[in-house]
Coordinates of C-alpha atoms and ligand atoms in Angstrom, one line a residue:
M22 CA 78.8 -7.6 -184.5
Q23 CA 75.1 -7.3 -184.1
T24 CA 73.5 -4.7 -186.3
K25 CA 70.0 -3.2 -186.6
A26 CA 68.2 -3.8 -189.8
F27 CA 64.8 -3.8 -191.5
A28 CA 63.8 -7.2 -192.9
V29 CA 60.9 -9.2 -194.3
Q30 CA 60.4 -12.8 -192.9
S31 CA 58.4 -14.0 -195.9
A32 CA 57.0 -12.8 -199.2
T33 CA 53.7 -11.7 -197.6
T34 CA 54.8 -10.2 -194.2
P35 CA 55.6 -6.5 -193.8
F36 CA 59.0 -5.1 -193.1
A37 CA 59.9 -4.9 -189.4
H38 CA 62.9 -4.2 -187.2
T39 CA 65.4 -7.1 -186.7
T40 CA 69.0 -7.7 -185.7
I41 CA 71.6 -9.3 -188.1
A42 CA 75.2 -10.4 -187.6
R43 CA 77.9 -8.5 -189.5
R44 CA 81.4 -9.9 -189.6
A45 CA 84.2 -8.1 -187.8
P46 CA 86.5 -6.7 -190.6
G47 CA 89.0 -9.2 -191.8
P48 CA 92.4 -8.1 -193.2
K49 CA 90.9 -6.9 -196.5
D50 CA 87.6 -5.7 -195.2
V51 CA 86.1 -2.2 -194.8
A52 CA 83.4 -1.7 -192.0
I53 CA 80.9 0.9 -193.0
E54 CA 78.2 2.8 -191.2
V55 CA 75.3 3.1 -193.6
L56 CA 74.0 6.7 -194.0
F57 CA 71.7 6.4 -197.0
C58 CA 70.3 3.5 -199.1
G59 CA 68.3 3.9 -202.3
V60 CA 65.2 1.8 -203.0
C61 CA 65.5 -0.2 -206.2
H62 CA 62.6 -2.1 -207.8
S63 CA 64.8 -5.2 -207.5
D64 CA 64.4 -4.8 -203.7
L65 CA 60.7 -5.2 -204.1
H66 CA 61.0 -8.1 -206.6
T67 CA 63.2 -9.9 -204.2
A68 CA 61.4 -9.1 -200.9
R69 CA 58.1 -10.2 -202.4
S70 CA 59.6 -13.3 -204.1
E71 CA 58.6 -12.1 -207.5
W72 CA 61.8 -13.7 -208.7
P73 CA 62.8 -17.2 -207.7
G74 CA 65.2 -17.9 -204.9
T75 CA 64.6 -15.4 -202.2
Q76 CA 66.0 -16.5 -198.8
Y77 CA 64.4 -15.2 -195.6
P78 CA 64.9 -13.2 -193.6
C79 CA 65.6 -10.8 -196.4
V80 CA 67.3 -7.4 -195.9
P81 CA 67.3 -5.6 -199.3
G82 CA 69.2 -2.5 -200.3
H83 CA 72.1 -2.2 -202.8
E84 CA 72.5 1.6 -203.3
I85 CA 74.5 2.2 -200.2
I86 CA 76.4 5.4 -199.1
G87 CA 78.2 5.4 -195.8
K88 CA 81.2 6.3 -193.7
V89 CA 84.2 3.9 -193.1
T90 CA 84.3 3.1 -189.4
A91 CA 87.2 0.6 -189.5
V92 CA 89.5 -1.1 -192.0
G93 CA 91.5 -4.4 -192.0
A94 CA 95.3 -4.4 -191.8
Q95 CA 95.8 -5.0 -195.5
V96 CA 93.3 -2.4 -196.8
K97 CA 95.1 0.2 -199.0
K98 CA 92.3 2.3 -200.7
F99 CA 90.2 3.4 -197.7
K100 CA 90.6 4.8 -194.2
P101 CA 88.2 5.5 -191.3
G102 CA 86.0 8.6 -191.8
Q103 CA 86.0 8.3 -195.6
T104 CA 82.7 8.4 -197.5
V105 CA 82.2 5.3 -199.6
G106 CA 79.6 3.4 -201.6
V107 CA 78.6 -0.2 -202.0
G108 CA 76.5 -1.3 -205.0
C109 CA 74.9 -4.5 -206.1
L110 CA 77.8 -6.9 -205.7
V111 CA 80.1 -7.7 -202.7
D112 CA 82.1 -10.7 -204.1
S113 CA 83.0 -12.8 -207.1
C114 CA 85.6 -15.5 -207.9
R115 CA 88.3 -12.9 -209.0
T116 CA 90.0 -15.4 -211.3
C117 CA 87.7 -16.2 -214.2
C118 CA 87.9 -14.4 -217.6
S119 CA 85.1 -12.0 -216.7
C120 CA 86.6 -11.1 -213.3
E121 CA 90.0 -10.6 -215.0
E122 CA 88.4 -8.2 -217.5
Y123 CA 86.9 -6.2 -214.5
L124 CA 83.4 -7.5 -215.4
E125 CA 82.7 -9.1 -212.0
Q126 CA 78.9 -8.9 -212.7
Y127 CA 79.4 -11.6 -215.3
C128 CA 81.6 -13.8 -213.1
D129 CA 81.8 -17.3 -214.6
G130 CA 82.8 -18.8 -211.2
P131 CA 80.7 -21.6 -209.6
V132 CA 78.1 -19.2 -208.0
G133 CA 78.6 -16.1 -210.2
F134 CA 78.8 -12.8 -208.4
T135 CA 77.6 -12.5 -204.8
G136 CA 74.8 -10.0 -204.6
T137 CA 74.8 -7.4 -201.8
Y138 CA 71.6 -9.1 -200.6
N139 CA 70.2 -12.5 -201.1
G140 CA 73.7 -13.7 -202.2
P141 CA 75.0 -17.1 -201.1
V142 CA 77.6 -17.0 -198.2
G143 CA 77.8 -20.7 -197.5
G144 CA 76.1 -22.7 -194.7
G145 CA 72.7 -22.0 -196.1
T146 CA 72.9 -18.3 -195.2
N147 CA 72.6 -15.3 -197.5
T148 CA 74.0 -11.7 -197.6
H149 CA 72.0 -8.8 -196.2
G150 CA 71.9 -5.4 -197.8
G151 CA 71.7 -1.8 -197.0
Y152 CA 68.4 -1.5 -195.1
S153 CA 70.7 -1.8 -192.1
A154 CA 72.9 0.3 -189.8
A155 CA 76.2 -1.1 -190.9
I156 CA 77.9 -3.5 -193.5
T157 CA 81.3 -5.1 -193.9
V158 CA 82.6 -5.4 -197.4
D159 CA 85.9 -6.5 -199.1
E160 CA 87.7 -3.4 -200.2
H161 CA 87.7 -4.6 -203.9
F162 CA 83.9 -4.0 -203.9
V163 CA 83.9 -0.7 -202.1
L164 CA 83.6 2.5 -204.2
A165 CA 85.1 6.0 -203.5
I166 CA 82.5 8.7 -203.3
N167 CA 83.6 12.2 -204.3
H168 CA 80.3 14.0 -204.3
A169 CA 79.8 16.9 -201.9
E170 CA 78.5 16.1 -198.4
N171 CA 75.0 17.5 -199.1
D172 CA 74.7 15.4 -202.3
L173 CA 75.3 12.1 -200.6
A174 CA 71.7 11.0 -200.4
A175 CA 71.2 11.8 -204.1
A176 CA 74.4 10.0 -205.0
A177 CA 73.2 6.7 -203.5
P178 CA 71.0 5.6 -206.5
L179 CA 74.1 5.9 -208.8
L180 CA 75.3 2.6 -207.2
C181 CA 72.6 0.7 -209.0
A182 CA 70.3 2.9 -211.2
G183 CA 73.4 4.8 -212.3
I184 CA 75.7 1.9 -213.2
T185 CA 72.9 -0.2 -214.7
T186 CA 72.2 2.5 -217.3
W187 CA 75.8 3.7 -217.7
S188 CA 77.2 0.3 -218.5
P189 CA 75.0 -0.4 -221.6
L190 CA 75.2 3.2 -222.7
K191 CA 79.0 2.9 -222.8
H192 CA 79.0 -0.6 -224.2
W193 CA 76.8 0.3 -227.1
K194 CA 78.6 3.6 -227.5
A195 CA 75.9 6.2 -226.8
G196 CA 77.4 9.6 -227.6
P197 CA 77.3 12.5 -230.1
G198 CA 75.5 11.6 -233.4
K199 CA 73.6 8.7 -231.8
K200 CA 69.8 8.6 -231.2
V201 CA 69.1 6.8 -227.9
G202 CA 65.7 6.0 -226.4
V203 CA 65.1 5.3 -222.7
V204 CA 61.9 3.4 -221.9
G205 CA 60.3 3.8 -218.5
I206 CA 61.0 7.0 -216.5
G207 CA 61.5 5.5 -213.0
G208 CA 64.6 5.0 -211.0
L209 CA 66.7 3.5 -213.7
G210 CA 65.1 5.4 -216.6
H211 CA 65.6 8.9 -215.2
M212 CA 69.3 8.1 -214.7
G213 CA 69.4 6.7 -218.2
V214 CA 68.1 10.0 -219.6
K215 CA 70.5 12.0 -217.5
L216 CA 73.5 9.9 -218.5
S217 CA 72.6 9.6 -222.2
H218 CA 72.2 13.3 -222.4
A219 CA 75.5 13.9 -220.5
L220 CA 77.3 11.6 -223.0
G221 CA 76.0 13.8 -225.8
A222 CA 73.4 11.5 -227.4
H223 CA 70.1 12.7 -228.8
T224 CA 67.9 11.3 -226.1
V225 CA 64.3 10.4 -226.4
A226 CA 62.3 9.4 -223.2
F227 CA 59.4 7.0 -223.5
T228 CA 56.8 7.1 -220.8
T229 CA 53.4 5.7 -220.0
S230 CA 52.8 8.6 -217.7
P231 CA 51.9 11.9 -219.4
D232 CA 52.5 13.8 -216.2
K233 CA 56.2 13.0 -216.5
I234 CA 56.7 14.8 -219.8
A235 CA 58.0 18.1 -218.4
D236 CA 60.2 16.3 -215.9
A237 CA 61.7 14.1 -218.6
K238 CA 62.7 17.2 -220.6
A239 CA 64.2 18.8 -217.4
L240 CA 66.2 15.5 -216.9
G241 CA 67.8 16.0 -220.3
A242 CA 65.5 14.4 -222.9
D243 CA 65.5 16.1 -226.2
E244 CA 62.1 14.6 -227.0
V245 CA 59.5 12.8 -224.9
V246 CA 57.1 10.2 -226.3
V247 CA 54.0 8.9 -224.5
S248 CA 54.3 5.3 -225.5
K249 CA 50.6 4.6 -225.4
N250 CA 50.1 7.1 -228.3
E251 CA 50.5 5.1 -231.6
D252 CA 50.8 8.2 -233.7
E253 CA 53.7 9.6 -231.6
M254 CA 55.4 6.2 -231.7
A255 CA 55.0 5.9 -235.5
K256 CA 57.1 9.1 -236.0
H257 CA 60.2 7.3 -234.6
I258 CA 60.0 4.2 -236.7
N259 CA 63.4 2.9 -237.9
S260 CA 65.4 5.7 -236.3
F261 CA 67.1 4.6 -233.1
D262 CA 70.7 3.4 -232.7
L263 CA 70.0 2.2 -229.1
I264 CA 67.0 1.8 -226.9
L265 CA 67.4 1.2 -223.2
N266 CA 64.3 -0.5 -221.8
T267 CA 64.0 -0.2 -218.0
V268 CA 60.3 -1.2 -217.7
A269 CA 59.7 -3.3 -214.6
A270 CA 56.5 -5.0 -216.0
S271 CA 55.7 -7.4 -218.8
H272 CA 54.9 -5.5 -222.1
N273 CA 55.0 -5.7 -225.9
L274 CA 58.7 -5.4 -226.9
D275 CA 57.7 -5.1 -230.6
A276 CA 56.4 -1.6 -230.0
F277 CA 60.0 -0.5 -229.4
S278 CA 62.0 -3.0 -231.6
T279 CA 60.3 -1.5 -234.7
L280 CA 61.7 1.9 -233.7
L281 CA 65.3 0.6 -234.1
K282 CA 67.1 1.4 -237.3
R283 CA 69.2 -1.2 -239.2
D284 CA 71.7 -2.8 -236.8
G285 CA 70.1 -1.0 -233.9
T286 CA 69.9 -2.6 -230.4
M287 CA 67.3 -2.6 -227.7
V288 CA 68.9 -3.5 -224.4
V289 CA 66.5 -4.9 -221.9
V290 CA 67.5 -4.2 -218.2
G291 CA 64.1 -4.5 -216.5
V292 CA 63.3 -7.9 -215.1
P293 CA 59.5 -8.3 -214.7
A294 CA 58.0 -10.9 -212.5
S295 CA 56.2 -12.5 -215.5
P296 CA 57.8 -12.8 -219.0
H297 CA 57.3 -10.3 -221.9
P298 CA 55.2 -11.7 -224.8
S299 CA 57.7 -13.3 -227.3
P300 CA 59.1 -10.6 -229.6
A301 CA 58.3 -11.0 -233.3
V302 CA 61.3 -12.5 -235.1
F303 CA 60.3 -10.8 -238.4
N304 CA 60.9 -7.4 -236.8
L305 CA 64.5 -8.4 -235.9
I306 CA 65.6 -10.1 -239.2
I307 CA 64.2 -7.4 -241.4
K308 CA 66.7 -4.8 -240.3
R309 CA 69.3 -7.0 -238.5
R310 CA 68.1 -5.6 -235.2
S311 CA 69.1 -7.0 -231.8
I312 CA 67.5 -7.4 -228.5
A313 CA 70.1 -7.7 -225.8
G314 CA 70.4 -7.8 -222.0
S315 CA 72.8 -6.2 -219.5
V316 CA 73.2 -6.6 -215.7
I317 CA 74.5 -3.8 -213.5
G318 CA 78.2 -3.1 -214.1
G319 CA 81.7 -4.0 -213.0
I320 CA 83.5 -2.3 -210.1
A321 CA 85.9 -0.4 -212.3
E322 CA 83.2 1.0 -214.5
T323 CA 81.1 1.8 -211.5
Q324 CA 84.0 4.0 -210.2
E325 CA 84.3 5.5 -213.6
M326 CA 80.6 6.4 -213.6
L327 CA 80.8 7.8 -210.1
D328 CA 83.8 10.0 -211.0
F329 CA 82.0 11.2 -214.2
C330 CA 78.9 12.1 -212.2
A331 CA 80.9 13.9 -209.5
K332 CA 82.8 15.8 -212.2
H333 CA 79.6 16.8 -214.1
G334 CA 77.4 17.4 -211.0
I335 CA 75.1 14.5 -211.7
T336 CA 73.0 13.0 -209.0
S337 CA 69.6 11.3 -208.8
D338 CA 66.3 13.1 -208.3
I339 CA 65.2 11.7 -205.0
E340 CA 62.6 11.7 -202.3
V341 CA 64.1 11.0 -198.9
I342 CA 62.1 8.6 -196.7
A343 CA 62.2 7.1 -193.2
M344 CA 62.9 3.4 -193.0
Q345 CA 59.5 3.0 -191.5
D346 CA 57.9 4.3 -194.8
I347 CA 59.2 1.5 -196.9
E348 CA 55.9 -0.3 -197.5
T349 CA 54.3 3.0 -198.7
A350 CA 57.3 3.5 -201.0
Y351 CA 56.9 0.0 -202.5
A352 CA 53.2 0.6 -203.1
R353 CA 54.0 3.9 -204.9
M354 CA 56.7 2.2 -206.9
L355 CA 54.1 -0.3 -208.2
K356 CA 52.0 2.6 -209.4
S357 CA 54.9 4.2 -211.3
D358 CA 54.7 7.1 -208.7
V359 CA 58.3 7.6 -207.9
K360 CA 59.9 11.0 -208.6
Y361 CA 62.4 9.5 -209.3
R362 CA 64.1 7.4 -206.6
F363 CA 63.3 6.9 -202.9
V364 CA 66.3 7.0 -200.6
I365 CA 66.2 5.9 -197.0
D366 CA 67.8 8.1 -194.4
M367 CA 69.3 5.4 -192.3
A368 CA 69.4 7.6 -189.2
T369 CA 65.6 6.8 -189.0
L370 CA 66.5 3.1 -188.3
K371 CA 67.0 4.2 -184.7
N372 CA 63.3 5.2 -184.4
G373 CA 60.8 2.6 -183.1
Ligands
NAP415 P1 60.9 1.8 -211.2 O1 61.5 3.0 -210.5 O2 59.6 1.2 -210.6 O3 60.6 2.3 -212.7 C1 60.0 1.5 -213.7 C2 59.3 2.3 -214.7 O4 58.7 1.5 -215.7 C3 58.1 3.0 -214.1 O5 58.4 4.2 -213.4 C4 57.2 3.3 -215.3 O6 57.7 4.4 -216.0 C5 57.5 2.1 -216.2 N1 56.5 1.1 -216.0 C6 56.0 0.5 -214.9 N2 55.0 -0.4 -215.2 C7 54.8 -0.3 -216.5 C8 53.9 -1.0 -217.4 N3 53.0 -1.9 -216.9 N4 54.0 -0.7 -218.7 C9 54.9 0.2 -219.1 N5 55.8 0.9 -218.3 C10 55.7 0.6 -217.0 O7 61.9 0.6 -211.3 P2 63.5 0.6 -211.4 O8 64.1 0.5 -210.0 O9 63.9 1.7 -212.3 O10 63.8 -0.8 -212.0 C11 63.3 -1.2 -213.3 C12 63.5 -2.6 -213.6 O11 64.9 -2.9 -213.8 C13 63.1 -3.6 -212.5 O12 62.5 -4.8 -213.1 C14 64.4 -3.9 -211.8 O13 64.4 -5.1 -211.1 C15 65.3 -4.0 -213.0 N6 66.7 -3.8 -212.6 C16 67.6 -4.4 -213.4 C17 69.0 -4.3 -213.2 C18 69.9 -4.9 -214.1 O14 71.1 -5.1 -213.8 N7 69.6 -5.4 -215.3 C19 69.4 -3.4 -212.2 C20 68.5 -2.8 -211.4 C21 67.1 -2.9 -211.7 P3 56.7 5.4 -216.8 O15 55.8 5.9 -215.8 O16 57.6 6.4 -217.4 O17 56.1 4.6 -217.9
ZN416 ZN1 69.0 -2.2 -208.2
ZN417 ZN1 84.7 -14.6 -211.7

């Protein structure tokens, strides 16, 4: 099936209309019309080759909400007309220990998990993401969406920004009695604040943008710290159980690791194009602190997060854009000027 899409042909060329091939649904596949697609900073890193390995043409997008148009004969969970989501992964080996533990994002198979875009599909080709009119996905990697119809655009960012913050918050047991910091109030960070607050943790937002203070409180932060202010930072020394660092740029990790209490953990989820300066080992050994990493989340925990958000009325704070505005959106993302996630209305893909 030929499908309309928006693609870049190289790291330096702008996005433009293109046509891509989508497979006709096999027995276990779900064919989906894409209604909305969130814009993740990873889309920008990939499209612009800020990370190694981008294959062109590149069609990013892994915060997909759509309607099922057709299902294969063996599909049990979904039927045509249903609202569904697709996040960051569309395949994995299904047999390794990680896959058996429902942690497909840590698949130990020969190629690891298959990303929704820029993932290997054999024959030198790669997967294409949600900046497109339609996508075909194995039902195992399709999520049920129970948000109200008028919340669907705002639910799209849960598929990456939501699960990428939910998974470490749950793994490191954010909840009542815990002090949790969220660094960087962008797409991931604003969801981190909402989810940490909803899980009952005392939540502190760290931002480099003083104009985000009021918003961060409205999102659920109990306290907001402008991280460039050393006096404000010093008040929080040795006090955090968990810090979720979502910053998309290289920065000094020591400024935050020193805020962890004994046995505290800073989970780094941001993946900047150039590495952070090496963290000071002394800061880690002196209080048995950890710096850890975490990548997106498994399909089961993504469904758990989506159901939690639907039940508690949690969505992302979004600015809906037309597909043709994607270059402007990327430029604003690089200036930390996103309030707090761009979501593409895919109906605009039909425009010239
Ligand atoms: P985003 O919307 O651009 O937000 C990043 C935020 O980081 C900005 O809004 C800004 O917040 C802060 N920031 C930016 N530049 C900074 C700098 N030079 N110094 C300090 N703070 C800075 O990006 P996102 O979509 O949330 O993604 C964040 C990162 O996570 C990206 O690297 C992305 O690729 C990565 N990511 C990782 C995973 C995973 O599985 N681990 C999943 C998705 C995305 P303030 O204005 O509040 O300072
Ligand atoms: Zn993402
Ligand atoms: Zn596996």
